[in-house]
Amino acid sequence: MGNDKKPPVGRRGFLKDAAATAAAFVAEPSAAHGHAHHDHGHDHQHQAVPSDVALRVKALESLLVEKGLVDRAALDAVVDSYETKIGPRNGARVVARAWVDPAYKKRLLADPTAAIAELGYSGGQGEDMVVLENSPKIHNLVVCTLCSCYPWPVLGLPPVWYKSAPYRSRAVIDPRGVLQEFGLELPENVEVRVWDSTAEIRYLVLPERPPGTDHLSEDALAALVTRDSMIGVTKVSPPQAGGRA
Amino acid sequence: MNGVHDMGGMQGMGPVVHEKDEPVFHEAWESRVYALTRLVRAGGGRWNIDAGRYEIERLPPAEYLRMSYYERWAARLPIQVVKMGLVTQAEIESGTPASGSAKATPQLTALRVPAMVATRVSTKRDVRVKATFRRGQRVRARNMHPPGHTRLPRYARGKLGTVVADRGVFVFPDTNAEFLGEKPQHLYSVRFTARELWGDRASTRDSVYLDLWDDYLERV
């Protein structure tokens, strides 16, 4: 945290704060923690972030490394995997392949985990996949009301809004209202199916191929496919209309 | 448990805030707590995904709501490593390994990380268990309020639905979270109409699908 103005406190103190009882966190006076004003101006659900959380994590990392329980280079490799390799471009490749290759699409719907693995994507939080095909009459939307379940191998780690209280609470009771906030107004005759990820099944939405894309290559199609369209909160826009991340 | 984590259907939480070009991690510590949690877990020991979720659910409710997502992970990690027996409470408090304690050798090196993140650790079990329900059958989600971990959200309890698919046999979270056994059983995709869940103001066309285990359902 760049704006931490608290005086330096020893590692002992931070780890003590992180003591293995949740009560330790309640006992920490929230008022003592400044709100983290991040320079990139995001506005997710931080209210009064404890300014020492970074130091607490650092102290715990040092302890685990000193005990020989984790390797720092391995930590870097995990972070690098999810920052640069495992993300929504993977899912976009799956979708584009399904759009251009009817036999692949058939396999993708019949045995999603295997068909996704054909393209090289598998792993934690994608063990047992189900693919939901959107159509002019059916719109699928994925949520995890209880925590943050999300298909990591194809979409990477979930965005903050997906894990936030507003999305988790409202997607099931007011899906059309949520979709409107994402700019998607669905006609009344379209059936909305909300999938609450209550078990270890992970869902990937196969969005509709936008009109006017017959001439596009598989790569060009993949570039159109957004993360949000594979969660089901948006559609894929045709190239000239521009896309949304 | 009927905790604040069970958010489906709650109101007053405000609009969904979408961040354009959102980074994977907003702060370096978020990436560290994520990676630490993954590696500690992959190192083996008495832990499982349901136990991990249950730990988050037991954070004090006001703290749960105040914390960002990765703050919850940061709160869980010291609890987790102590419960796994990797670190003692005294070491957490002192910040240093106990004097005279042997130093382990990390099981996961950087070279093995690509294989680790690509490894499937399915909770599907290849065992023969009788399915109580079948596709097309009408079922009711039980009106149950277990004080421990459960994956049956409150909004579906007591509601009528239809089995649309049998997903196969999976580990049962309610027992697994407390290391009381995997109790593998059939998992079903169950469709509930929006009207059944939310009443007359809901769309007649829309529905919510939940993945529910045998023990969550009863015959109609």
PDB file of N, CA, C and O in Angstrom, chain A residues 23-48:
ATOM      1  N   ALA A  23     -11.434 -13.438  15.883  1.00  0.00           N
ATOM      2  CA  ALA A  23     -11.663 -12.396  16.871  1.00  0.00           C
ATOM      3  C   ALA A  23     -10.577 -11.335  16.812  1.00  0.00           C
ATOM      4  O   ALA A  23     -10.828 -10.161  17.075  1.00  0.00           O
ATOM      5  N   ALA A  24      -9.373 -11.767  16.427  1.00  0.00           N
ATOM      6  CA  ALA A  24      -8.279 -10.807  16.348  1.00  0.00           C
ATOM      7  C   ALA A  24      -8.616  -9.700  15.362  1.00  0.00           C
ATOM      8  O   ALA A  24      -8.229  -8.552  15.535  1.00  0.00           O
ATOM      9  N   PHE A  25      -9.359 -10.053  14.330  1.00  0.00           N
ATOM     10  CA  PHE A  25      -9.691  -9.054  13.329  1.00  0.00           C
ATOM     11  C   PHE A  25     -10.776  -8.111  13.814  1.00  0.00           C
ATOM     12  O   PHE A  25     -10.766  -6.934  13.519  1.00  0.00           O
ATOM     13  N   VAL A  26     -11.686  -8.659  14.569  1.00  0.00           N
ATOM     14  CA  VAL A  26     -12.735  -7.804  15.115  1.00  0.00           C
ATOM     15  C   VAL A  26     -12.117  -6.811  16.088  1.00  0.00           C
ATOM     16  O   VAL A  26     -12.483  -5.650  16.138  1.00  0.00           O
ATOM     17  N   ALA A  27     -11.148  -7.315  16.845  1.00  0.00           N
ATOM     18  CA  ALA A  27     -10.560  -6.483  17.880  1.00  0.00           C
ATOM     19  C   ALA A  27      -9.767  -5.320  17.293  1.00  0.00           C
ATOM     20  O   ALA A  27      -9.600  -4.303  17.938  1.00  0.00           O
ATOM     21  N   GLU A  28      -9.314  -5.475  16.069  1.00  0.00           N
ATOM     22  CA  GLU A  28      -8.551  -4.387  15.467  1.00  0.00           C
ATOM     23  C   GLU A  28      -9.467  -3.202  15.226  1.00  0.00           C
ATOM     24  O   GLU A  28     -10.464  -3.314  14.525  1.00  0.00           O
ATOM     25  N   PRO A  29      -9.138  -2.058  15.790  1.00  0.00           N
ATOM     26  CA  PRO A  29     -10.005  -0.898  15.581  1.00  0.00           C
ATOM     27  C   PRO A  29      -9.937  -0.428  14.134  1.00  0.00           C
ATOM     28  O   PRO A  29      -8.881  -0.057  13.648  1.00  0.00           O
ATOM     29  N   SER A  30     -11.085  -0.514  13.475  1.00  0.00           N
ATOM     30  CA  SER A  30     -11.113  -0.153  12.062  1.00  0.00           C
ATOM     31  C   SER A  30     -10.704   1.289  11.836  1.00  0.00           C
ATOM     32  O   SER A  30     -10.120   1.631  10.820  1.00  0.00           O
ATOM     33  N   ALA A  31     -11.013   2.120  12.800  1.00  0.00           N
ATOM     34  CA  ALA A  31     -10.715   3.542  12.643  1.00  0.00           C
ATOM     35  C   ALA A  31      -9.213   3.791  12.520  1.00  0.00           C
ATOM     36  O   ALA A  31      -8.786   4.799  11.972  1.00  0.00           O
ATOM     37  N   ALA A  32      -8.435   2.857  13.009  1.00  0.00           N
ATOM     38  CA  ALA A  32      -6.985   3.035  12.959  1.00  0.00           C
ATOM     39  C   ALA A  32      -6.442   2.802  11.551  1.00  0.00           C
ATOM     40  O   ALA A  32      -5.319   3.154  11.255  1.00  0.00           O
ATOM     41  N   HIS A  33      -7.280   2.214  10.713  1.00  0.00           N
ATOM     42  CA  HIS A  33      -6.795   1.894   9.378  1.00  0.00           C
ATOM     43  C   HIS A  33      -7.288   2.925   8.389  1.00  0.00           C
ATOM     44  O   HIS A  33      -8.464   3.177   8.282  1.00  0.00           O
ATOM     45  N   GLY A  34      -6.357   3.489   7.653  1.00  0.00           N
ATOM     46  CA  GLY A  34      -6.770   4.445   6.638  1.00  0.00           C
ATOM     47  C   GLY A  34      -7.386   3.717   5.463  1.00  0.00           C
ATOM     48  O   GLY A  34      -7.059   2.572   5.204  1.00  0.00           O
ATOM     49  N   HIS A  35      -8.260   4.373   4.766  1.00  0.00           N
ATOM     50  CA  HIS A  35      -8.787   3.773   3.544  1.00  0.00           C
ATOM     51  C   HIS A  35      -7.688   3.801   2.492  1.00  0.00           C
ATOM     52  O   HIS A  35      -6.972   4.774   2.354  1.00  0.00           O
ATOM     53  N   ALA A  36      -7.560   2.699   1.809  1.00  0.00           N
ATOM     54  CA  ALA A  36      -6.532   2.641   0.770  1.00  0.00           C
ATOM     55  C   ALA A  36      -7.047   3.326  -0.491  1.00  0.00           C
ATOM     56  O   ALA A  36      -7.954   2.840  -1.141  1.00  0.00           O
ATOM     57  N   HIS A  37      -6.478   4.471  -0.779  1.00  0.00           N
ATOM     58  CA  HIS A  37      -6.879   5.156  -2.016  1.00  0.00           C
ATOM     59  C   HIS A  37      -5.923   4.749  -3.111  1.00  0.00           C
ATOM     60  O   HIS A  37      -4.807   5.230  -3.178  1.00  0.00           O
ATOM     61  N   HIS A  38      -6.354   3.850  -3.941  1.00  0.00           N
ATOM     62  CA  HIS A  38      -5.449   3.304  -4.944  1.00  0.00           C
ATOM     63  C   HIS A  38      -5.319   4.279  -6.087  1.00  0.00           C
ATOM     64  O   HIS A  38      -6.290   4.874  -6.518  1.00  0.00           O
ATOM     65  N   ASP A  39      -4.116   4.379  -6.609  1.00  0.00           N
ATOM     66  CA  ASP A  39      -3.880   5.396  -7.626  1.00  0.00           C
ATOM     67  C   ASP A  39      -4.552   5.068  -8.956  1.00  0.00           C
ATOM     68  O   ASP A  39      -4.723   5.929  -9.786  1.00  0.00           O
ATOM     69  N   HIS A  40      -4.966   3.824  -9.152  1.00  0.00           N
ATOM     70  CA  HIS A  40      -5.641   3.527 -10.414  1.00  0.00           C
ATOM     71  C   HIS A  40      -7.143   3.754 -10.322  1.00  0.00           C
ATOM     72  O   HIS A  40      -7.853   3.477 -11.265  1.00  0.00           O
ATOM     73  N   GLY A  41      -7.599   4.242  -9.200  1.00  0.00           N
ATOM     74  CA  GLY A  41      -8.960   4.739  -9.121  1.00  0.00           C
ATOM     75  C   GLY A  41     -10.062   3.700  -9.226  1.00  0.00           C
ATOM     76  O   GLY A  41     -11.179   4.018  -9.587  1.00  0.00           O
ATOM     77  N   HIS A  42      -9.796   2.477  -8.906  1.00  0.00           N
ATOM     78  CA  HIS A  42     -10.901   1.517  -8.946  1.00  0.00           C
ATOM     79  C   HIS A  42     -11.770   1.741  -7.713  1.00  0.00           C
ATOM     80  O   HIS A  42     -11.356   2.336  -6.743  1.00  0.00           O
ATOM     81  N   ASP A  43     -12.997   1.251  -7.817  1.00  0.00           N
ATOM     82  CA  ASP A  43     -13.903   1.543  -6.709  1.00  0.00           C
ATOM     83  C   ASP A  43     -14.644   0.288  -6.295  1.00  0.00           C
ATOM     84  O   ASP A  43     -15.849   0.266  -6.186  1.00  0.00           O
ATOM     85  N   HIS A  44     -13.914  -0.781  -6.104  1.00  0.00           N
ATOM     86  CA  HIS A  44     -14.612  -1.989  -5.672  1.00  0.00           C
ATOM     87  C   HIS A  44     -14.886  -1.942  -4.177  1.00  0.00           C
ATOM     88  O   HIS A  44     -14.707  -0.917  -3.541  1.00  0.00           O
ATOM     89  N   GLN A  45     -15.330  -3.098  -3.659  1.00  0.00           N
ATOM     90  CA  GLN A  45     -15.954  -3.088  -2.347  1.00  0.00           C
ATOM     91  C   GLN A  45     -14.991  -2.979  -1.160  1.00  0.00           C
ATOM     92  O   GLN A  45     -15.157  -3.643  -0.164  1.00  0.00           O
ATOM     93  N   HIS A  46     -13.976  -2.179  -1.265  1.00  0.00           N
ATOM     94  CA  HIS A  46     -13.175  -1.911  -0.076  1.00  0.00           C
ATOM     95  C   HIS A  46     -13.892  -0.853   0.736  1.00  0.00           C
ATOM     96  O   HIS A  46     -14.126   0.223   0.230  1.00  0.00           O
ATOM     97  N   GLN A  47     -14.219  -1.158   1.986  1.00  0.00           N
ATOM     98  CA  GLN A  47     -14.536  -0.059   2.865  1.00  0.00           C
ATOM     99  C   GLN A  47     -13.457  -0.105   3.933  1.00  0.00           C
ATOM    100  O   GLN A  47     -13.259  -1.131   4.551  1.00  0.00           O
ATOM    101  N   ALA A  48     -12.720   0.956   4.125  1.00  0.00           N
ATOM    102  CA  ALA A  48     -11.703   1.021   5.162  1.00  0.00           C
ATOM    103  C   ALA A  48     -10.811  -0.218   5.190  1.00  0.00           C
ATOM    104  O   ALA A  48     -10.873  -1.034   6.081  1.00  0.00           O
TER     105      ALA A  48
END
